[in-house]
Amino acid sequence: MFVIDISPLKKIKCIFLLSLFSILYTQYFHAQNQKTDSLLALVKTDAADTNKVKHLFYLCREYNKVGEFDKGLVPGKQALVLAQNLNFKKGIANSYHNIGVIYFSQGNYPEALKNYSAGLKIWEEIKEKPGTAGAYNNIGLIYYNQGNYPEAIKNFFAALKIREEIKVGHPEEIGNKQGIAAAYNNIGNIYDEQGNYPEAFKNFFAGLKMFEEIKDKKGIATCYQGIGDVYYAQRNYPEAFKNFFAALKLREEIGDKDGVAATYNSIGIIYDDQGNSAEAFKYYLAALKITEEIGDPEGNVTAFINLGTLYTKLKKPKEAASYLNK
């Protein structure tokens, strides 16, 4: 459906995976999840110790959650410098993770890979399995987004292997289950891209089962999206719709704006394929409104191309060129 060599559903899946992984390391810092204003106040009065690193970490995460990426980089980099000065290894590794997430969100894959790899080195050095597994997953996401499936699946399986080695009863057990489920989901995406639908379904449903077990709505929605993608690839539109709308409902419940936008695009694509231009426009424009609101450049590109392609089909070259040029 795109006029470039990346399917719209693939671009959407990358966004979902990132939004999932942006929460995976929070278990390492047990401070209360405080909001931006209170965190800013704490950072101003904190001594230059590990508590300040933690508060800067959470401040970076809060900005990332609402799509204020440039603002988030400031405390993220401050946390890194302070953690390095204190030789606070977990703080250093987590800071690299946070910075990598923001660069990934901005589509700056070289900087994202640089930071994730730096974090991985430290996690391995201190023999921290959950952190090591999370870094492998994030590196896999970059390769996935670049279409390098052999490197992506290698990193996803490395993450899954480490997660499965972590014993039941580990202090981070819920986070570990979250990581296993996410790895299944990532592997499912690659099998979907390669047209291996039985393996894709197998991994998506394995991830869904575990996400349901820990009541992770964002993860459940991600798996519904993946299952819908496979049905879409098989042109089973009723089942694709069923799963996309299930994902949309959950994303709306938890206020996952980038997820909602991506699901709007998915639904629009099906209407587009069915020749229902009015509904396709409705969902594409709704997606674009959100991605512009939260400053998501890749989300904007997806919506621009979908709208441009639809106008091309309708033989409206002026409108099509407007969106495609953007």
PDB file of C-alpha atoms in Angstrom, residues 107-221:
ATOM      1  CA  GLY A 107      14.023   8.089  14.593  1.00  0.00           C
ATOM      2  CA  ASN A 108      17.714   8.686  15.364  1.00  0.00           C
ATOM      3  CA  TYR A 109      18.743   5.020  15.204  1.00  0.00           C
ATOM      4  CA  PRO A 110      22.548   5.513  15.255  1.00  0.00           C
ATOM      5  CA  GLU A 111      22.356   7.412  18.554  1.00  0.00           C
ATOM      6  CA  ALA A 112      19.782   4.984  19.943  1.00  0.00           C
ATOM      7  CA  LEU A 113      22.006   2.006  19.081  1.00  0.00           C
ATOM      8  CA  LYS A 114      25.044   3.754  20.568  1.00  0.00           C
ATOM      9  CA  ASN A 115      23.268   4.287  23.893  1.00  0.00           C
ATOM     10  CA  TYR A 116      21.613   0.863  24.074  1.00  0.00           C
ATOM     11  CA  SER A 117      24.963  -0.812  23.332  1.00  0.00           C
ATOM     12  CA  ALA A 118      26.708   1.249  26.015  1.00  0.00           C
ATOM     13  CA  GLY A 119      24.036   0.211  28.492  1.00  0.00           C
ATOM     14  CA  LEU A 120      24.344  -3.454  27.459  1.00  0.00           C
ATOM     15  CA  LYS A 121      28.081  -3.406  28.156  1.00  0.00           C
ATOM     16  CA  ILE A 122      27.480  -2.222  31.717  1.00  0.00           C
ATOM     17  CA  TRP A 123      24.614  -4.641  32.397  1.00  0.00           C
ATOM     18  CA  GLU A 124      26.862  -7.508  31.313  1.00  0.00           C
ATOM     19  CA  GLU A 125      29.723  -6.142  33.407  1.00  0.00           C
ATOM     20  CA  ILE A 126      27.641  -6.145  36.598  1.00  0.00           C
ATOM     21  CA  LYS A 127      25.929  -9.430  35.627  1.00  0.00           C
ATOM     22  CA  GLU A 128      22.427  -7.939  35.778  1.00  0.00           C
ATOM     23  CA  LYS A 129      20.288 -10.327  33.723  1.00  0.00           C
ATOM     24  CA  PRO A 130      17.047  -8.309  33.418  1.00  0.00           C
ATOM     25  CA  GLY A 131      18.964  -5.248  32.240  1.00  0.00           C
ATOM     26  CA  THR A 132      21.032  -7.308  29.809  1.00  0.00           C
ATOM     27  CA  ALA A 133      17.908  -8.892  28.349  1.00  0.00           C
ATOM     28  CA  GLY A 134      16.183  -5.517  28.009  1.00  0.00           C
ATOM     29  CA  ALA A 135      19.172  -4.062  26.174  1.00  0.00           C
ATOM     30  CA  TYR A 136      19.244  -6.986  23.741  1.00  0.00           C
ATOM     31  CA  ASN A 137      15.542  -6.428  23.049  1.00  0.00           C
ATOM     32  CA  ASN A 138      16.012  -2.721  22.406  1.00  0.00           C
ATOM     33  CA  ILE A 139      18.937  -3.356  20.077  1.00  0.00           C
ATOM     34  CA  GLY A 140      16.764  -5.892  18.289  1.00  0.00           C
ATOM     35  CA  LEU A 141      14.110  -3.218  17.834  1.00  0.00           C
ATOM     36  CA  ILE A 142      16.543  -0.964  16.017  1.00  0.00           C
ATOM     37  CA  TYR A 143      17.582  -3.722  13.628  1.00  0.00           C
ATOM     38  CA  TYR A 144      13.915  -4.611  13.137  1.00  0.00           C
ATOM     39  CA  ASN A 145      13.077  -1.036  12.259  1.00  0.00           C
ATOM     40  CA  GLN A 146      15.936  -1.013   9.758  1.00  0.00           C
ATOM     41  CA  GLY A 147      14.704  -4.231   8.146  1.00  0.00           C
ATOM     42  CA  ASN A 148      17.720  -6.239   9.314  1.00  0.00           C
ATOM     43  CA  TYR A 149      15.721  -9.272  10.427  1.00  0.00           C
ATOM     44  CA  PRO A 150      18.631 -11.697  11.011  1.00  0.00           C
ATOM     45  CA  GLU A 151      20.245  -9.306  13.528  1.00  0.00           C
ATOM     46  CA  ALA A 152      16.875  -8.402  15.020  1.00  0.00           C
ATOM     47  CA  ILE A 153      15.768 -11.971  15.683  1.00  0.00           C
ATOM     48  CA  LYS A 154      19.250 -12.872  17.008  1.00  0.00           C
ATOM     49  CA  ASN A 155      18.933 -10.150  19.644  1.00  0.00           C
ATOM     50  CA  PHE A 156      15.313 -11.013  20.465  1.00  0.00           C
ATOM     51  CA  PHE A 157      16.176 -14.667  21.029  1.00  0.00           C
ATOM     52  CA  ALA A 158      19.171 -13.633  23.157  1.00  0.00           C
ATOM     53  CA  ALA A 159      16.811 -11.569  25.303  1.00  0.00           C
ATOM     54  CA  LEU A 160      14.297 -14.401  25.561  1.00  0.00           C
ATOM     55  CA  LYS A 161      16.995 -16.912  26.576  1.00  0.00           C
ATOM     56  CA  ILE A 162      18.238 -14.672  29.391  1.00  0.00           C
ATOM     57  CA  ARG A 163      14.718 -13.929  30.608  1.00  0.00           C
ATOM     58  CA  GLU A 164      13.895 -17.635  30.754  1.00  0.00           C
ATOM     59  CA  GLU A 165      17.017 -18.247  32.864  1.00  0.00           C
ATOM     60  CA  ILE A 166      15.774 -15.912  35.582  1.00  0.00           C
ATOM     61  CA  LYS A 167      14.232 -17.950  38.366  1.00  0.00           C
ATOM     62  CA  VAL A 168      10.666 -17.696  39.625  1.00  0.00           C
ATOM     63  CA  GLY A 169      10.660 -15.631  42.801  1.00  0.00           C
ATOM     64  CA  HIS A 170      13.262 -13.196  41.504  1.00  0.00           C
ATOM     65  CA  PRO A 171      12.592  -9.670  42.885  1.00  0.00           C
ATOM     66  CA  GLU A 172      11.851  -8.523  39.332  1.00  0.00           C
ATOM     67  CA  GLU A 173       9.563 -11.459  38.478  1.00  0.00           C
ATOM     68  CA  ILE A 174       6.716  -9.362  37.055  1.00  0.00           C
ATOM     69  CA  GLY A 175       9.119  -7.263  35.011  1.00  0.00           C
ATOM     70  CA  ASN A 176      10.760 -10.437  33.803  1.00  0.00           C
ATOM     71  CA  LYS A 177       7.438 -11.919  32.678  1.00  0.00           C
ATOM     72  CA  GLN A 178       6.795  -8.625  30.931  1.00  0.00           C
ATOM     73  CA  GLY A 179      10.120  -9.013  29.150  1.00  0.00           C
ATOM     74  CA  ILE A 180       9.436 -12.612  28.106  1.00  0.00           C
ATOM     75  CA  ALA A 181       6.033 -11.628  26.735  1.00  0.00           C
ATOM     76  CA  ALA A 182       7.553  -8.697  24.860  1.00  0.00           C
ATOM     77  CA  ALA A 183      10.233 -10.933  23.356  1.00  0.00           C
ATOM     78  CA  TYR A 184       7.540 -13.319  22.115  1.00  0.00           C
ATOM     79  CA  ASN A 185       5.754 -10.350  20.579  1.00  0.00           C
ATOM     80  CA  ASN A 186       8.917  -9.096  18.863  1.00  0.00           C
ATOM     81  CA  ILE A 187       9.726 -12.517  17.456  1.00  0.00           C
ATOM     82  CA  GLY A 188       6.130 -12.771  16.261  1.00  0.00           C
ATOM     83  CA  ASN A 189       6.543  -9.514  14.348  1.00  0.00           C
ATOM     84  CA  ILE A 190       9.562 -10.829  12.480  1.00  0.00           C
ATOM     85  CA  TYR A 191       7.857 -14.087  11.549  1.00  0.00           C
ATOM     86  CA  ASP A 192       4.902 -12.000  10.357  1.00  0.00           C
ATOM     87  CA  GLU A 193       7.193  -9.901   8.140  1.00  0.00           C
ATOM     88  CA  GLN A 194       8.732 -13.091   6.730  1.00  0.00           C
ATOM     89  CA  GLY A 195       5.317 -14.579   5.960  1.00  0.00           C
ATOM     90  CA  ASN A 196       5.666 -17.388   8.504  1.00  0.00           C
ATOM     91  CA  TYR A 197       2.170 -16.926   9.884  1.00  0.00           C
ATOM     92  CA  PRO A 198       1.931 -20.108  12.012  1.00  0.00           C
ATOM     93  CA  GLU A 199       5.066 -19.096  13.960  1.00  0.00           C
ATOM     94  CA  ALA A 200       3.849 -15.496  14.149  1.00  0.00           C
ATOM     95  CA  PHE A 201       0.532 -16.578  15.680  1.00  0.00           C
ATOM     96  CA  LYS A 202       2.320 -18.976  18.047  1.00  0.00           C
ATOM     97  CA  ASN A 203       4.517 -16.211  19.464  1.00  0.00           C
ATOM     98  CA  PHE A 204       1.814 -13.529  19.606  1.00  0.00           C
ATOM     99  CA  PHE A 205      -0.546 -15.815  21.504  1.00  0.00           C
ATOM    100  CA  ALA A 206       2.257 -16.872  23.879  1.00  0.00           C
ATOM    101  CA  GLY A 207       2.919 -13.203  24.603  1.00  0.00           C
ATOM    102  CA  LEU A 208      -0.784 -12.458  24.987  1.00  0.00           C
ATOM    103  CA  LYS A 209      -1.221 -15.236  27.543  1.00  0.00           C
ATOM    104  CA  MET A 210       1.621 -13.920  29.699  1.00  0.00           C
ATOM    105  CA  PHE A 211       0.544 -10.280  29.449  1.00  0.00           C
ATOM    106  CA  GLU A 212      -2.956 -11.315  30.526  1.00  0.00           C
ATOM    107  CA  GLU A 213      -1.448 -13.226  33.440  1.00  0.00           C
ATOM    108  CA  ILE A 214       0.226 -10.068  34.777  1.00  0.00           C
ATOM    109  CA  LYS A 215      -2.698  -7.828  33.740  1.00  0.00           C
ATOM    110  CA  ASP A 216      -0.543  -5.599  31.510  1.00  0.00           C
ATOM    111  CA  LYS A 217      -3.052  -3.740  29.334  1.00  0.00           C
ATOM    112  CA  LYS A 218      -0.437  -2.105  27.132  1.00  0.00           C
ATOM    113  CA  GLY A 219       1.146  -5.474  26.423  1.00  0.00           C
ATOM    114  CA  ILE A 220      -2.221  -7.115  25.784  1.00  0.00           C
ATOM    115  CA  ALA A 221      -3.056  -4.388  23.292  1.00  0.00           C
TER     116      ALA A 221
END
